[in-house]
Coordinates of N, CA and C and ligand atoms in Angstrom, one line a residue:
M17 N 104.5 98.2 173.1 CA 103.4 97.2 173.0 C 102.5 97.3 174.3
T18 N 101.2 97.5 174.1 CA 100.4 97.6 175.3 C 99.5 96.3 175.5
R19 N 99.7 95.7 176.7 CA 99.0 94.4 176.8 C 98.0 94.7 178.0
A20 N 96.7 94.2 177.6 CA 95.5 94.5 178.7 C 95.0 93.2 179.2
I21 N 94.4 93.2 180.2 CA 93.7 92.0 180.8 C 92.3 92.3 181.1
Y22 N 91.5 91.4 180.6 CA 90.0 91.6 180.9 C 89.7 90.3 181.8
P23 N 89.5 90.7 183.2 CA 89.4 89.5 184.1 C 87.8 89.3 184.4
G24 N 87.5 88.0 184.8 CA 86.2 87.7 185.2 C 86.1 86.2 185.5
T25 N 85.0 85.9 186.0 CA 84.6 84.4 186.2 C 84.1 83.8 185.0
F26 N 83.3 84.4 184.2 CA 82.8 83.9 182.9 C 82.1 82.5 183.1
D27 N 81.1 82.5 183.9 CA 80.5 81.1 184.2 C 78.9 81.2 183.8
P28 N 78.6 81.3 182.5 CA 79.5 81.2 181.3 C 79.7 82.6 180.7
V29 N 80.6 82.6 179.7 CA 80.8 83.8 178.9 C 79.5 84.2 178.2
T30 N 79.1 85.4 178.2 CA 77.8 85.9 177.6 C 78.1 86.8 176.4
F31 N 77.1 87.2 175.6 CA 77.3 88.2 174.6 C 77.8 89.5 175.1
G32 N 77.4 89.9 176.4 CA 77.8 91.1 177.1 C 79.3 91.1 177.2
H33 N 80.0 90.0 177.7 CA 81.4 89.8 177.9 C 82.0 89.9 176.4
L34 N 81.4 89.2 175.4 CA 82.1 89.2 174.1 C 82.1 90.5 173.5
D35 N 81.1 91.3 173.8 CA 81.1 92.7 173.2 C 82.3 93.5 173.8
I36 N 82.5 93.3 175.2 CA 83.6 94.0 175.8 C 84.9 93.5 175.2
I37 N 85.1 92.2 175.1 CA 86.2 91.7 174.6 C 86.6 92.1 173.1
K38 N 85.6 92.0 172.4 CA 85.9 92.5 170.9 C 86.3 94.0 170.9
R39 N 85.6 94.8 171.6 CA 85.9 96.3 171.5 C 87.2 96.6 172.1
S40 N 87.6 95.9 173.2 CA 88.8 96.2 173.9 C 90.0 95.7 173.1
A41 N 89.7 94.5 172.4 CA 90.8 93.9 171.5 C 91.3 94.9 170.5
N42 N 90.3 95.8 170.0 CA 90.7 96.8 169.0 C 91.6 97.9 169.6
L43 N 91.5 98.0 170.9 CA 92.3 99.1 171.6 C 93.7 98.8 172.1
F44 N 93.9 97.5 172.1 CA 95.4 97.1 172.6 C 96.0 96.2 171.6
D45 N 97.4 96.1 171.8 CA 98.2 95.2 171.1 C 97.9 93.7 171.3
E46 N 97.6 93.5 172.6 CA 97.3 92.2 173.0 C 96.2 92.2 174.1
L47 N 95.3 91.4 174.1 CA 94.3 91.4 175.2 C 94.3 89.9 175.8
I48 N 94.5 89.8 177.1 CA 94.5 88.5 177.8 C 93.2 88.4 178.5
V49 N 92.4 87.5 178.2 CA 91.2 87.3 179.0 C 91.4 86.3 180.2
G50 N 91.4 86.9 181.3 CA 91.9 86.2 182.6 C 90.7 85.6 183.2
V51 N 90.6 84.2 183.3 CA 89.5 83.4 183.9 C 90.0 83.2 185.4
L52 N 89.1 83.7 186.2 CA 89.5 83.5 187.7 C 89.1 82.2 188.1
N53 N 90.1 81.4 188.7 CA 89.9 80.2 189.2 C 89.5 80.4 190.8
N54 N 88.2 80.8 191.0 CA 87.8 81.4 192.4 C 87.3 80.3 193.2
T55 N 87.5 80.4 194.4 CA 87.0 79.4 195.5 C 85.8 80.1 196.1
S56 N 85.7 81.4 196.0 CA 84.4 82.0 196.8 C 83.1 81.8 196.0
K57 N 83.1 81.8 194.7 CA 81.9 81.5 193.9 C 82.1 80.0 193.7
S58 N 80.9 79.2 193.5 CA 81.0 77.9 193.2 C 80.6 77.7 191.8
P59 N 81.5 77.8 190.8 CA 81.1 77.9 189.4 C 80.4 76.6 188.8
L60 N 79.5 76.7 187.9 CA 78.8 75.6 187.2 C 79.9 74.9 186.4
F61 N 80.7 75.7 185.7 CA 81.7 75.1 184.8 C 83.0 75.2 185.5
S62 N 83.9 74.1 185.3 CA 85.3 74.1 185.8 C 86.1 75.3 185.1
V63 N 87.1 75.6 185.7 CA 88.0 76.6 185.1 C 88.4 76.3 183.7
E64 N 88.8 75.0 183.5 CA 89.2 74.5 182.3 C 88.0 74.6 181.1
E65 N 86.9 74.3 181.6 CA 85.7 74.5 180.6 C 85.5 75.9 180.3
R66 N 85.6 76.8 181.3 CA 85.4 78.2 181.0 C 86.5 78.8 180.1
V67 N 87.7 78.4 180.3 CA 88.9 78.8 179.4 C 88.5 78.3 178.0
N68 N 88.1 77.0 177.9 CA 87.8 76.5 176.5 C 86.7 77.1 175.9
M69 N 85.6 77.5 176.7 CA 84.6 78.2 176.0 C 84.9 79.7 175.4
L70 N 85.8 80.3 176.2 CA 86.3 81.6 175.8 C 87.2 81.4 174.6
K71 N 88.1 80.4 174.6 CA 88.9 80.2 173.4 C 88.1 80.0 172.2
E72 N 87.1 79.1 172.3 CA 86.2 78.9 171.2 C 85.5 80.1 170.7
T73 N 85.0 80.9 171.5 CA 84.1 82.1 171.0 C 85.0 83.2 170.7
T74 N 86.4 83.2 170.9 CA 87.2 84.3 170.6 C 88.2 83.9 169.5
K75 N 88.1 82.6 168.9 CA 89.2 82.1 168.1 C 89.4 82.9 166.8
D76 N 88.6 83.8 166.5 CA 88.7 84.5 165.2 C 89.6 85.7 165.4
I77 N 89.9 86.1 166.7 CA 90.6 87.3 167.1 C 92.0 86.9 167.4
A78 N 92.9 87.3 166.5 CA 94.3 86.8 166.7 C 95.2 87.4 167.9
T79 N 94.6 88.5 168.3 CA 95.4 89.3 169.4 C 94.9 88.9 170.9
I80 N 94.1 87.9 170.9 CA 93.5 87.5 172.2 C 94.1 86.2 172.6
R81 N 94.4 86.2 174.0 CA 95.0 85.0 174.6 C 93.9 84.7 175.8
V82 N 93.7 83.5 176.1 CA 92.8 83.2 177.2 C 93.7 82.3 178.2
E83 N 93.7 82.8 179.5 CA 94.5 82.2 180.5 C 93.6 82.1 181.8
S84 N 93.8 81.1 182.7 CA 93.3 81.2 184.0 C 94.2 81.8 185.0
F85 N 93.7 82.3 186.1 CA 94.6 82.7 187.2 C 93.8 82.5 188.4
R86 N 94.7 82.5 189.6 CA 94.1 82.3 190.9 C 94.8 83.4 191.7
G87 N 94.3 83.8 192.8 CA 94.9 84.7 193.7 C 94.5 86.2 193.3
L88 N 95.5 87.0 193.6 CA 95.2 88.5 193.2 C 95.3 88.8 191.8
L89 N 94.4 89.7 191.3 CA 94.4 90.1 189.9 C 95.9 90.8 189.6
V90 N 96.3 91.7 190.6 CA 97.5 92.4 190.3 C 98.7 91.6 190.1
D91 N 98.7 90.4 190.8 CA 99.8 89.4 190.7 C 99.8 88.9 189.2
F92 N 98.6 88.6 188.8 CA 98.5 88.1 187.4 C 98.9 89.2 186.3
V93 N 98.6 90.4 186.6 CA 98.9 91.5 185.8 C 100.5 91.6 185.7
K94 N 101.1 91.5 186.9 CA 102.6 91.4 186.9 C 103.2 90.3 186.1
E95 N 102.7 89.2 186.4 CA 103.2 87.9 185.7 C 103.1 88.1 184.2
T96 N 102.1 88.6 183.7 CA 101.8 88.6 182.3 C 102.4 90.0 181.7
D97 N 103.0 90.9 182.5 CA 103.6 92.0 182.1 C 102.5 92.9 181.3
A98 N 101.4 93.0 181.9 CA 100.3 93.8 181.4 C 100.3 95.1 182.1
S99 N 99.7 96.0 181.6 CA 99.7 97.4 182.3 C 98.1 98.0 182.4
V100 N 97.2 97.4 181.8 CA 95.9 97.8 181.9 C 94.9 96.8 182.2
V101 N 93.9 97.1 183.1 CA 92.8 96.1 183.3 C 91.6 96.7 182.7
V102 N 90.9 95.8 182.0 CA 89.6 96.3 181.3 C 88.4 95.8 182.1
R103 N 87.5 96.7 182.3 CA 86.3 96.2 183.0 C 85.1 96.9 182.2
G104 N 84.0 96.1 182.3 CA 82.7 96.6 181.6 C 81.8 97.2 182.7
L105 N 81.2 98.3 182.4 CA 80.2 98.9 183.3 C 78.9 98.8 182.7
R106 N 77.9 98.1 183.4 CA 76.6 97.8 182.9 C 75.7 98.9 183.3
A107 N 75.7 99.2 184.5 CA 74.8 100.3 185.1 C 75.5 100.9 186.3
I108 N 74.9 101.9 186.9 CA 75.5 102.7 188.0 C 75.7 101.8 189.2
T109 N 75.0 100.7 189.3 CA 75.2 99.8 190.3 C 76.5 99.1 190.4
D110 N 77.1 98.9 189.2 CA 78.4 98.3 189.1 C 79.5 99.3 189.6
F111 N 79.2 100.6 189.6 CA 80.3 101.6 189.7 C 81.0 101.5 191.0
E112 N 80.2 101.4 192.2 CA 80.9 101.6 193.4 C 81.9 100.4 193.6
Y113 N 81.5 99.2 193.3 CA 82.3 98.0 193.4 C 83.6 98.2 192.5
E114 N 83.3 98.6 191.3 CA 84.4 98.7 190.3 C 85.5 99.7 190.7
L115 N 84.9 100.9 191.3 CA 85.9 101.9 191.8 C 86.7 101.4 192.8
Q116 N 86.1 100.7 193.7 CA 86.9 100.1 194.9 C 87.9 99.2 194.3
L117 N 87.6 98.3 193.4 CA 88.5 97.4 192.8 C 89.7 98.0 192.1
A118 N 89.2 99.1 191.3 CA 90.3 99.8 190.5 C 91.3 100.6 191.4
Q119 N 90.8 101.1 192.4 CA 91.6 101.9 193.3 C 92.4 101.0 194.0
T120 N 92.0 99.9 194.6 CA 92.7 99.0 195.5 C 93.9 98.4 194.5
N121 N 93.5 98.1 193.3 CA 94.6 97.5 192.4 C 95.6 98.5 192.0
H122 N 95.3 99.7 191.9 CA 96.2 100.7 191.6 C 97.1 101.0 192.7
V123 N 96.6 101.0 194.0 CA 97.6 101.1 195.2 C 98.3 99.9 195.4
L124 N 97.9 98.7 195.1 CA 98.7 97.5 195.1 C 99.9 97.5 194.2
Y125 N 99.5 98.0 193.0 CA 100.5 98.0 191.9 C 100.3 99.2 191.0
P126 N 101.0 100.3 191.4 CA 100.7 101.7 190.7 C 100.8 101.7 189.3
I127 N 101.6 100.8 188.6 CA 101.7 100.7 187.1 C 100.4 100.5 186.4
V128 N 99.5 99.8 187.2 CA 98.3 99.2 186.5 C 97.2 100.3 186.6
D129 N 96.6 100.5 185.4 CA 95.3 101.5 185.4 C 94.1 100.6 184.9
T130 N 93.0 101.0 185.3 CA 91.8 100.3 184.9 C 91.1 101.1 183.9
M131 N 90.7 100.6 182.8 CA 89.8 101.3 181.8 C 88.5 100.7 181.7
F132 N 87.5 101.5 181.8 CA 86.1 101.1 181.8 C 85.5 101.3 180.3
L133 N 84.8 100.2 180.0 CA 84.0 100.4 178.8 C 82.6 100.2 179.2
T134 N 81.6 101.0 178.7 CA 80.3 100.9 179.0 C 79.7 99.8 178.2
A135 N 79.0 98.9 178.9 CA 78.4 97.8 178.2 C 77.3 98.3 177.1
K136 N 77.2 97.6 176.1 CA 76.1 97.9 175.1 C 74.8 97.9 175.9
L137 N 74.0 98.9 175.6 CA 72.6 99.0 176.1 C 71.8 97.6 176.1
E138 N 71.9 97.0 175.1 CA 71.1 95.7 174.9 C 71.6 94.6 175.8
Y139 N 72.8 94.7 176.4 CA 73.4 93.7 177.3 C 73.5 94.3 178.7
S140 N 72.9 95.3 179.0 CA 73.2 96.1 180.3 C 72.5 95.3 181.5
Y141 N 71.5 94.5 181.2 CA 70.8 93.8 182.2 C 71.4 92.3 182.5
L142 N 72.3 92.0 181.6 CA 72.7 90.6 181.5 C 73.8 90.3 182.6
S143 N 73.7 89.0 183.1 CA 74.7 88.5 184.1 C 74.8 87.0 183.8
S144 N 75.9 86.4 184.2 CA 76.0 84.9 184.1 C 75.0 84.2 184.9
T145 N 74.7 84.8 186.1 CA 73.7 84.2 187.0 C 72.4 84.0 186.3
I146 N 72.0 85.1 185.6 CA 70.7 85.1 184.9 C 70.6 84.0 183.8
V147 N 71.8 83.9 183.1 CA 71.8 82.9 182.0 C 71.6 81.5 182.7
R148 N 72.5 81.3 183.8 CA 72.4 79.9 184.4 C 70.9 79.7 184.9
E149 N 70.3 80.6 185.4 CA 69.0 80.5 186.0 C 68.0 80.2 184.9
V150 N 68.0 80.8 183.8 CA 67.1 80.6 182.6 C 67.4 79.1 182.0
A151 N 68.7 78.8 182.0 CA 69.0 77.5 181.3 C 68.6 76.3 182.3
T152 N 68.7 76.6 183.5 CA 68.4 75.5 184.5 C 66.9 75.1 184.3
F153 N 66.1 76.0 184.0 CA 64.6 75.7 183.8 C 64.2 75.6 182.3
G154 N 65.2 75.4 181.4 CA 65.0 75.0 180.1 C 64.6 76.2 179.2
G155 N 64.7 77.4 179.7 CA 64.4 78.7 179.0 C 65.3 78.9 177.8
D156 N 64.9 79.9 177.0 CA 65.6 80.1 175.8 C 66.7 81.1 176.1
I157 N 68.0 80.7 175.9 CA 69.0 81.6 176.2 C 69.9 82.1 174.9
S158 N 69.2 81.8 173.8 CA 69.8 82.2 172.6 C 70.2 83.7 172.3
K159 N 69.5 84.6 173.1 CA 69.8 86.0 173.1 C 70.9 86.5 174.0
F160 N 71.3 85.6 174.9 CA 72.3 85.7 175.9 C 73.6 85.3 175.5
V161 N 73.7 84.1 175.0 CA 74.9 83.4 174.7 C 75.1 82.8 173.3
P162 N 76.3 82.6 172.7 CA 76.4 81.9 171.4 C 75.8 80.6 171.5
E163 N 75.5 80.0 170.3 CA 74.9 78.7 170.2 C 75.7 77.6 171.0
E164 N 77.0 77.7 170.7 CA 77.9 76.6 171.1 C 77.9 76.6 172.7
I165 N 77.7 77.8 173.2 CA 77.8 77.8 174.7 C 76.4 77.4 175.3
A166 N 75.3 77.8 174.5 CA 74.0 77.3 174.9 C 73.8 75.8 175.0
I167 N 74.5 75.2 174.0 CA 74.4 73.7 174.0 C 75.1 73.1 175.1
R168 N 76.2 73.7 175.6 CA 77.0 73.2 176.8 C 76.3 73.5 178.1
M169 N 75.4 74.6 178.1 CA 74.8 75.0 179.3 C 73.6 74.0 179.5
Y170 N 72.8 73.7 178.4 CA 71.8 72.7 178.5 C 72.3 71.4 178.9
D171 N 73.4 71.0 178.3 CA 74.0 69.7 178.6 C 74.4 69.7 180.0
K172 N 75.0 70.6 180.6 CA 75.4 70.7 182.0 C 74.2 70.6 182.8
C173 N 73.1 71.3 182.5 CA 71.9 71.3 183.3 C 71.0 70.1 183.1
G174 N 71.4 69.2 182.2 CA 70.6 68.0 182.0 C 69.3 68.3 181.2
I175 N 69.3 69.5 180.4 CA 68.0 69.8 179.7 C 68.3 69.1 178.3
T176 N 67.2 68.6 177.8 CA 67.2 68.1 176.3 C 66.5 69.1 175.5
K177 N 67.2 69.7 174.6 CA 66.5 70.6 173.6 C 66.5 70.0 172.3
L178 N 65.3 70.1 171.6 CA 65.1 69.5 170.2 C 65.7 70.5 169.2
Ligands
COA219 N1 78.1 91.7 180.2 C1 77.4 90.7 180.9 N2 77.7 90.3 182.1 C2 78.6 91.0 182.8 C3 79.3 92.0 182.1 C4 79.1 92.3 180.8 N3 79.7 93.3 180.1 N4 80.2 92.4 183.0 C5 80.1 91.7 184.2 N5 79.0 90.8 184.0 C6 78.5 89.8 184.9 C7 79.4 88.7 185.1 O1 79.0 87.6 184.3 C8 79.1 88.3 186.6 O2 77.9 87.7 186.7 P1 77.6 86.7 188.0 O3 77.9 87.5 189.3 O4 76.2 86.4 187.8 O5 78.6 85.6 187.8 C9 78.8 89.6 187.3 O6 78.4 90.6 186.2 C10 80.0 90.2 188.0 O7 81.0 90.2 187.1 P2 82.4 90.6 187.4 O8 82.4 91.9 188.3 O9 83.3 90.6 186.3 O10 82.8 89.6 188.6 P3 83.6 88.5 188.3 O11 83.4 87.5 189.5 O12 83.2 87.8 187.1 O13 85.2 89.1 188.3 C11 87.2 89.8 189.3 C12 85.6 89.7 189.4 C13 87.7 88.6 188.8 C14 87.6 90.9 188.4 C15 87.6 90.2 190.8 O14 86.9 89.3 191.7 C16 89.1 89.8 191.0 O15 90.0 90.5 190.5 N6 89.4 88.8 191.7 C17 90.8 88.4 192.0 C18 91.1 88.7 193.5 C19 91.5 90.1 193.6 O16 92.5 90.6 193.1 N7 90.6 90.9 194.3 C20 90.6 92.3 194.3 C21 91.3 92.9 195.4 S1 90.6 94.3 195.8

């Protein structure tokens, strides 16, 4: 049984993340979406809210589990008995950081390998920061996130949409 982890902050989950999640779920027996409870970023949504949003948007895929973690990714990989980390590459600018992350994780825990999926071209510009920025000013985020996430975003930003 091969168990993989797709880690991230997911503040909020976007169509870009969901594309990577769906494609990687097809490749492994089980995929754990690991939501980082990070102190360095100041997320708009609490970790519980981010976990719930991911559960809601992936509920149709039986082989997916959503869990939060804090601390090192490799420790979460060990705890969950996973062996692969999945990461999405949107553009060449992601590469340097991702290479560093993958190599560090491999040195810290040689059992773990990182698998990269290229983001779909139509989502290659997307980031959670962009979505938050557009939502804050009441812009249309329907092309970036599912409707249920958009509703929560506007609610969080105090924006009333008819
Ligand atoms: N589609 C859309 N957006 C995407 C995306 C995709 N396929 N892939 C990444 N993004 C966006 C994210 O939403 C995020 O946006 P933001 O910066 O505006 O919030 C941005 O790209 C960066 O994403 P990502 O690289 O996944 O960062 P992250 O903070 O979400 O996750 C971790 C990084 C969790 C993997 C990493 O910080 C980690 O492992 N931390 C734990 C501590 C640790 O072990 N450190 C490593 C030791 S070297």
